[in-house]
Short mmCIF file of C-alpha atoms in Angstrom, two decimals:
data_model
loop_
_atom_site.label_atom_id
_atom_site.label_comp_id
_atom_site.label_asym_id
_atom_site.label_seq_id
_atom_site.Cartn_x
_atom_site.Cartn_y
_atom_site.Cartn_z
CA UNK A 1 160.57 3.79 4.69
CA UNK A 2 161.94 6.02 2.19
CA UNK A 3 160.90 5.76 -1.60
CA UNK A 4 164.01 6.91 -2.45
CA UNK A 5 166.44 4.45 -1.60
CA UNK A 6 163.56 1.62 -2.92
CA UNK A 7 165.48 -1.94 -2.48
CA UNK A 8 165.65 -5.37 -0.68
CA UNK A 9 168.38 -4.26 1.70
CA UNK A 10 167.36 -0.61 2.14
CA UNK A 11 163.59 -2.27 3.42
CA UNK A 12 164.92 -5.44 5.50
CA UNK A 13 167.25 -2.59 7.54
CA UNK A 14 164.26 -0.67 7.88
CA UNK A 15 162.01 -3.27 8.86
CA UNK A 16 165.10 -4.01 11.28
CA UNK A 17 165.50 -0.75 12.86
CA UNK A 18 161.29 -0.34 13.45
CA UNK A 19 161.04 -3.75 15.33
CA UNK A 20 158.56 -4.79 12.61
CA UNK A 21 161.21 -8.17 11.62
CA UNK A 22 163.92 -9.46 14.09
CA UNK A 23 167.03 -11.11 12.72
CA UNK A 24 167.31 -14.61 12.98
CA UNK A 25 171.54 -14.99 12.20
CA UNK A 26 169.43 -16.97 8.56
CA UNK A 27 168.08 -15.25 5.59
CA UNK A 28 164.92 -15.48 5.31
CA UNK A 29 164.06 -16.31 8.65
CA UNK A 30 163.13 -14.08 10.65
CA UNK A 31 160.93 -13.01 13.90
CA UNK A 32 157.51 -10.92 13.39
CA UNK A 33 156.67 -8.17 15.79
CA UNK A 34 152.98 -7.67 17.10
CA UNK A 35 152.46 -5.36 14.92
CA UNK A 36 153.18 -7.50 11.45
CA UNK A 37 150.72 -10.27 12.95
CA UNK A 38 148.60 -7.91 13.34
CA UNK A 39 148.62 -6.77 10.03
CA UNK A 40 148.22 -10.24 8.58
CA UNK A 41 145.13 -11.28 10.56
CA UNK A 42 142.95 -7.97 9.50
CA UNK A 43 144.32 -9.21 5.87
CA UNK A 44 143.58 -12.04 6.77
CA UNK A 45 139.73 -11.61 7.83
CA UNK A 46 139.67 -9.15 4.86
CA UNK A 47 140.46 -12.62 2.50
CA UNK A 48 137.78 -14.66 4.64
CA UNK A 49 135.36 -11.31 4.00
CA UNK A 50 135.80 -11.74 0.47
CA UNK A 51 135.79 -15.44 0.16
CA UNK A 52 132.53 -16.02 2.40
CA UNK A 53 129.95 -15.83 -0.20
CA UNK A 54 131.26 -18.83 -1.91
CA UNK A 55 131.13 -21.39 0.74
CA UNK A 56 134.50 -22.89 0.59
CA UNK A 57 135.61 -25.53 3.08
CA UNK A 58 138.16 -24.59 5.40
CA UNK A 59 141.40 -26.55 6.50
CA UNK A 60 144.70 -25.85 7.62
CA UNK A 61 147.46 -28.13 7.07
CA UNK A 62 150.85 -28.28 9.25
CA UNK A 63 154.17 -27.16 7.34
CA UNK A 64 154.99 -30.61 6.92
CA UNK A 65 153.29 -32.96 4.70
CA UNK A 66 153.96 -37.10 3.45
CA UNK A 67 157.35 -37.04 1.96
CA UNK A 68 155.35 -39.35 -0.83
CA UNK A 69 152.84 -37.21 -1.53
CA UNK A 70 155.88 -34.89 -2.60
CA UNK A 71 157.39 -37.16 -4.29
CA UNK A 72 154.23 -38.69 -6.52
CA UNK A 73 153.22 -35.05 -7.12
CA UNK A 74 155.50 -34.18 -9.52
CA UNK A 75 157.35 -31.59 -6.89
CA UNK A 76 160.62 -32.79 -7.22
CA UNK A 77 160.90 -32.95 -10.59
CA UNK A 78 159.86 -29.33 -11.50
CA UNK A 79 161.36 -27.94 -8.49
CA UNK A 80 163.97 -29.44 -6.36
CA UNK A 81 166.07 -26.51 -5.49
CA UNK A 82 163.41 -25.49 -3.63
CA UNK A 83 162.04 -28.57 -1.69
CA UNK A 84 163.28 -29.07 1.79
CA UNK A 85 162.95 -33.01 4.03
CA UNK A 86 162.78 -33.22 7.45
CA UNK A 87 165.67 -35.44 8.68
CA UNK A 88 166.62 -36.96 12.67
CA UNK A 89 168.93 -38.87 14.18
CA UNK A 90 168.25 -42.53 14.23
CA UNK A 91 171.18 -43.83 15.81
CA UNK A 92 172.19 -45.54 19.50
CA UNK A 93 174.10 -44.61 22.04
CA UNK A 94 177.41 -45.70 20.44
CA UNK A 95 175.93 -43.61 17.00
CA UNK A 96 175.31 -40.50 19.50
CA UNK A 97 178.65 -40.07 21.05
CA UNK A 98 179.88 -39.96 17.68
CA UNK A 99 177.45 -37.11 16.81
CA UNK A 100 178.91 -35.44 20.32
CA UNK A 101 182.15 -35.65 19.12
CA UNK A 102 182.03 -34.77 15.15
CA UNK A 103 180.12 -31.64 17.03
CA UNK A 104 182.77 -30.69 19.18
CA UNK A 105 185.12 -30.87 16.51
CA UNK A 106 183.35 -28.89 14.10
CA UNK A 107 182.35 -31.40 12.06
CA UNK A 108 179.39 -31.96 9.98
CA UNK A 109 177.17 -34.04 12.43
CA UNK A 110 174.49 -33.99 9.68
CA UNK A 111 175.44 -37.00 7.93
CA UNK A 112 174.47 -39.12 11.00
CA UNK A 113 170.64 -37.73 10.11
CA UNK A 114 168.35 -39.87 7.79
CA UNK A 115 165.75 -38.98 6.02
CA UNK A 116 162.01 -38.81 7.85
CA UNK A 117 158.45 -39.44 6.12
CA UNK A 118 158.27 -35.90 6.48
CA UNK A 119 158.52 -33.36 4.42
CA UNK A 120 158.20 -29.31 4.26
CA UNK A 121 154.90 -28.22 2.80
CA UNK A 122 155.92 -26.29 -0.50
CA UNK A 123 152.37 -24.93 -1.15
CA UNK A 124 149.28 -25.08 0.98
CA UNK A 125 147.24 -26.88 -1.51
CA UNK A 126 149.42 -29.78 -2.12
CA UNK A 127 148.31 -32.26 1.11
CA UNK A 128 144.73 -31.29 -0.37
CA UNK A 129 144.37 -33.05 -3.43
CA UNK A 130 145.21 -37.03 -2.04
CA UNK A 131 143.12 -35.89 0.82
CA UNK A 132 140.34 -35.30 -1.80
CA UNK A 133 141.00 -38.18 -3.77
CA UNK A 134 140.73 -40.01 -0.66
CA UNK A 135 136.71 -39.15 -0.46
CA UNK A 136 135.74 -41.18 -3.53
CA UNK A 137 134.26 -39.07 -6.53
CA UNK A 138 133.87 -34.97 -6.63
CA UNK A 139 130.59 -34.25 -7.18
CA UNK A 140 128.89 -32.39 -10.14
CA UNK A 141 129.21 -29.18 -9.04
CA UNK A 142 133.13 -29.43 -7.99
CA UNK A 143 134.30 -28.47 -4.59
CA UNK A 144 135.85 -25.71 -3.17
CA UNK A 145 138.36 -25.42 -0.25
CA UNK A 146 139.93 -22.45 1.87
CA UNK A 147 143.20 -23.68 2.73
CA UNK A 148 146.12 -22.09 4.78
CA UNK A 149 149.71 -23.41 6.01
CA UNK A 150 153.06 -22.09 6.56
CA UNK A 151 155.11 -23.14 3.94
CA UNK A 152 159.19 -23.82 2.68
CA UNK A 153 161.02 -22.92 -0.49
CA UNK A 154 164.61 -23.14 -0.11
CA UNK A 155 165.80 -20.24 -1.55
CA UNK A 156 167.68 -17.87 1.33
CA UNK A 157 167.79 -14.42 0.31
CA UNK A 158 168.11 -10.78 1.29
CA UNK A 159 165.23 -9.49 0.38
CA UNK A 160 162.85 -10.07 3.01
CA UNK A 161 159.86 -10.79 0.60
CA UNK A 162 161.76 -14.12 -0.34
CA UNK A 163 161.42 -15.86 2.97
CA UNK A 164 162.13 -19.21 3.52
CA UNK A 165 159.51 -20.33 5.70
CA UNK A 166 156.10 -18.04 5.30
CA UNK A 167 152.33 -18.70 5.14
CA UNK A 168 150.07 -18.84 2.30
CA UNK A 169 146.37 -18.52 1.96
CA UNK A 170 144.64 -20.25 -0.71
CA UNK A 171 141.39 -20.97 -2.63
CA UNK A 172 141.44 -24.19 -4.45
CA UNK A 173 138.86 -25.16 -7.05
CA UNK A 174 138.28 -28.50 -8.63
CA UNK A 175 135.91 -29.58 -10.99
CA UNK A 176 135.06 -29.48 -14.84
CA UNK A 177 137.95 -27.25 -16.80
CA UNK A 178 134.62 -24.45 -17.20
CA UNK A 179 133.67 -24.61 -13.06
CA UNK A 180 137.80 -24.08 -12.25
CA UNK A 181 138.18 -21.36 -15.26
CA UNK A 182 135.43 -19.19 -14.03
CA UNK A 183 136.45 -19.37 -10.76
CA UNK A 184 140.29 -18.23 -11.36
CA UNK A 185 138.65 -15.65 -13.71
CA UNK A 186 136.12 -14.38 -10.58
CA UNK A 187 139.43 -14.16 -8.32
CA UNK A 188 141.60 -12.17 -11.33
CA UNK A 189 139.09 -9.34 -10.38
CA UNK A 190 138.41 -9.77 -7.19
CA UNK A 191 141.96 -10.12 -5.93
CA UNK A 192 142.67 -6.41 -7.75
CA UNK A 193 139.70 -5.07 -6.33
CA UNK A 194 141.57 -5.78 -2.91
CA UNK A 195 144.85 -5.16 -3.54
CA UNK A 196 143.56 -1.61 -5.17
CA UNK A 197 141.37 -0.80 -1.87
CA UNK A 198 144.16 -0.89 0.35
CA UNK A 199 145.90 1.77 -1.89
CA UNK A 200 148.87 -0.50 -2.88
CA UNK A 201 149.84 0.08 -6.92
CA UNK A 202 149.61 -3.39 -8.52
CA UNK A 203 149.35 -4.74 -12.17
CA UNK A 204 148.16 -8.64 -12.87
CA UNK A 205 150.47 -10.17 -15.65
CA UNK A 206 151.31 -13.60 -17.10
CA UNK A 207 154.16 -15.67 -15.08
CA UNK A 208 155.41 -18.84 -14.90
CA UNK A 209 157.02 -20.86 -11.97
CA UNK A 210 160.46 -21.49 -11.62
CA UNK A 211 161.26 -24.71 -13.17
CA UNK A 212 164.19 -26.20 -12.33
CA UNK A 213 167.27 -27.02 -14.97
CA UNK A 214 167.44 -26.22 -18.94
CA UNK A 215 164.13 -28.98 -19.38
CA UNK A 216 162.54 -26.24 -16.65
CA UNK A 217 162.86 -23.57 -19.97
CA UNK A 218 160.63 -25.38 -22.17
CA UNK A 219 157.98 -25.87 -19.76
CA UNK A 220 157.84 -22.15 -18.18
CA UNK A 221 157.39 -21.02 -21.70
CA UNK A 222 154.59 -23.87 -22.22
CA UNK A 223 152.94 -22.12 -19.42
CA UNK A 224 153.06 -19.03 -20.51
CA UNK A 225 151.96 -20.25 -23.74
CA UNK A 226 148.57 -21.56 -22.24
CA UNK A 227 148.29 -18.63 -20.12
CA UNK A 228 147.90 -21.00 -16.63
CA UNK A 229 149.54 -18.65 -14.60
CA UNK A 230 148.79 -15.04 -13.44
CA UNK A 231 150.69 -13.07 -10.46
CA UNK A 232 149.25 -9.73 -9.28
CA UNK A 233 153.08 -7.53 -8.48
CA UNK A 234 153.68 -5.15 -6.15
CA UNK A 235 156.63 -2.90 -5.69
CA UNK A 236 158.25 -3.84 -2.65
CA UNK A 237 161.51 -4.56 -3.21
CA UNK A 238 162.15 -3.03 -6.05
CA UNK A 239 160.28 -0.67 -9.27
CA UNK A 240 161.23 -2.48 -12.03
CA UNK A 241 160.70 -5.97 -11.13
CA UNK A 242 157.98 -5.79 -8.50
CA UNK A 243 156.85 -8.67 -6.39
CA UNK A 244 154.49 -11.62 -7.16
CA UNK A 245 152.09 -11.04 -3.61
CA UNK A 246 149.05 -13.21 -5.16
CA UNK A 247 149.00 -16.17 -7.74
CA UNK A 248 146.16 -17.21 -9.93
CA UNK A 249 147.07 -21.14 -11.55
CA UNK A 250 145.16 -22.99 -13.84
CA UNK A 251 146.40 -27.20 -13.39
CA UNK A 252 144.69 -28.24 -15.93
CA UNK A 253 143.78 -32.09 -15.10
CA UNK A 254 147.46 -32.75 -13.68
CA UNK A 255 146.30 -33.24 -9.98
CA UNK A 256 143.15 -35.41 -11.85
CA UNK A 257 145.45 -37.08 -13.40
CA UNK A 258 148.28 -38.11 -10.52
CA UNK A 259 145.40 -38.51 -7.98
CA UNK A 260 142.65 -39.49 -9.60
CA UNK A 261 140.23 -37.08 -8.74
CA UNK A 262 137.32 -38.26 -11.15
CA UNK A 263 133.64 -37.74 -11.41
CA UNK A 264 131.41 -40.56 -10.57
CA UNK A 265 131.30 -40.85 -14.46
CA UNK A 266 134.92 -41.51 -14.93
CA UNK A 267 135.89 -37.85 -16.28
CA UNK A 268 138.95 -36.72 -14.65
CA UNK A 269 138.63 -33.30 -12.66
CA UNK A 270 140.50 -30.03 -13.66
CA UNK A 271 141.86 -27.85 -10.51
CA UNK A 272 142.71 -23.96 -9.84
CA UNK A 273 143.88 -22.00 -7.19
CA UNK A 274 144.74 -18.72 -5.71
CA UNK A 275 147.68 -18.11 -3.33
CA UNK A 276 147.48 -15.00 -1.20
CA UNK A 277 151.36 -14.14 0.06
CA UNK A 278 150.78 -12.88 3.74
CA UNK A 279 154.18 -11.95 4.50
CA UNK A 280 154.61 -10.21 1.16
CA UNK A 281 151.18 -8.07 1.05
CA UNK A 282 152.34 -7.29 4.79
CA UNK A 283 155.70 -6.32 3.52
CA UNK A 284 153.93 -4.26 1.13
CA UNK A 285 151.52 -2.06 3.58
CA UNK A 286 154.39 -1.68 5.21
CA UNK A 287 156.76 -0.24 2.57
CA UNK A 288 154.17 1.91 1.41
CA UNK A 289 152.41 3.41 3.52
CA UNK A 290 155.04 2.96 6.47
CA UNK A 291 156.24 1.91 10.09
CA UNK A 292 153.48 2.72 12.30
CA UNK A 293 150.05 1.39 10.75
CA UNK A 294 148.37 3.49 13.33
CA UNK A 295 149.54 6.34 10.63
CA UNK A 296 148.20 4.41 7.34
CA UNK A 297 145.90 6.50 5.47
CA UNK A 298 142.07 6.03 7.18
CA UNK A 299 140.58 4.43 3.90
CA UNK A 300 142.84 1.55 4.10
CA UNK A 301 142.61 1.71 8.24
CA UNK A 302 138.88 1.29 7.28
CA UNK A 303 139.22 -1.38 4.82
CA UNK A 304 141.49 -4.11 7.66
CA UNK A 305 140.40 -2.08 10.75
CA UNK A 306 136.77 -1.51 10.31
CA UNK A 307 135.36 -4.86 10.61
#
């Protein structure tokens, strides 16, 4: 994967031509050789390596979650270009020979779908915090969960670090504003540490999300302002604007607040997480130290091989 020609398209062709992705006729969705799984479990273990210490709980949640838990989170109305419902057909028989026929014809057969209780999983962490809430009051010393979930963004693109549908490990945090603070702070340095041992080039900077609409303006600089979020960037796709493989949020008490995730004294509970990218730290082995990981220099062979 030459450094020369160091762009989205120049890497998806590449990762084409090696059998590492397959196309799927969508952008963003694509197949995963043997050899990318691979590569994402021993990351994958390496995460679970470095999270063990603290104790978290672990659960995985299914890409789909309670289309009102979406909703009451505050999902759609920071980000709806990028939420995605599941809809079916709810018709009869009379209902389905229409849906035959509008096929056959080339029509849209769609609008014959309704909407399910279902919707895509945006993030891994947001099924966790009514599932919390759910459990009565967080104790003293917070909680901690290791979560992981393939998730959906609507937002098809060429570069193959953009995918539609990808999976996301993350540590979630909740408890007093100090417990969740020091935590994100423990995983700023930690996450670098890892990042830098498998001899990827990566800076941690201030970001914001992408809020939707000309409202969405005001509060990505409010973020910024309060310095809530962090990304750690690696070039993948590109030099200059290099890609966002971890995440490092501060919610402050909005989860607390929509849930109602209190102590048993009434005080409502702060939260934090970090997001590990799979696909994109894959993407980034990959680009940099090449198509065959049997060839990756033997420190970072040693780092996901060698336990």
């Amino acid at each position: 994967m030459d450094a020369k020609t160091f762009d989205a398209k120049s890497l998806l062709d590449s990762l084409f031509e090696n059998g590492i992705l397959f196309e799927s006729g969508i952008d963003g969705l694509y197949g995963r050789s043997g050899a990318f799984e691979e590569v994402i479990e021993r990351f994958e273990r390496l995460v679970t390596r470095l999270g063990a210490p603290d104790k978290a709980t672990r659960i995985h949640f299914p890409p789909g979650m309670s289309r009102a838990t979406l909703e009451k989170s505050g999902y759609m109305k920071s980000f709806p270009q990028l939420a995605g419902c599941v809809h079916s057909f709810m018709g009869g028989e009379r209902e389905h020979a229409q849906l035959l026929g509008m096929m056959a014809d080339g029509g849209d057969w769609t609008e014959l779908q309704k909407a399910t209780d279902v919707a895509l999983t945006p993030a891994a962490c947001y099924p966790l915090y009514p599932t919390v809430a759910a459990r009565g009051p967080v104790p003293a010393q917070g909680l901690l969960f290791e979560l992981s979930s393939y998730c959906f963004r609507h937002e098809p693109s060429k570069d193959p670090a953009r995918m539609q549908l990808f999976r996301m490990r993350e540590f979630v945090k909740i408890g007093t504003a100090e417990q969740v603070r020091s935590f994100r702070e423990s995983w700023l340095k930690r996450g670098k540490a890892m990042i830098e041992s498998l001899e990827l080039r990566c800076e941690v900077d201030l970001a914001n999300d992408p809020f939707f609409g000309r409202g969405g303006k005001m509060m990505a600089n409010n973020q910024r302002d309060q310095g809530l979020k962090f990304e750690l960037l690696i070039p993948v796709t590109s030099i200059e604007k290099p890609t966002a493989c971890l995440s490092f949020n501060y919610h402050q008490d909005h989860f607390g607040r929509t849930w109602g995730l209190k102590f048993a004294d009434g005080e409502l509970c702060h939260s934090a997480c970090v997001g590990f990218g799979l696909e994109r730290v894959a993407l980034a082995l990959f680009r940099h130290h090449g198509p065959d990981a049997a060839a990756w220099p033997a420190a970072v062979r040693d780092v996901l091989w060698g336990v």
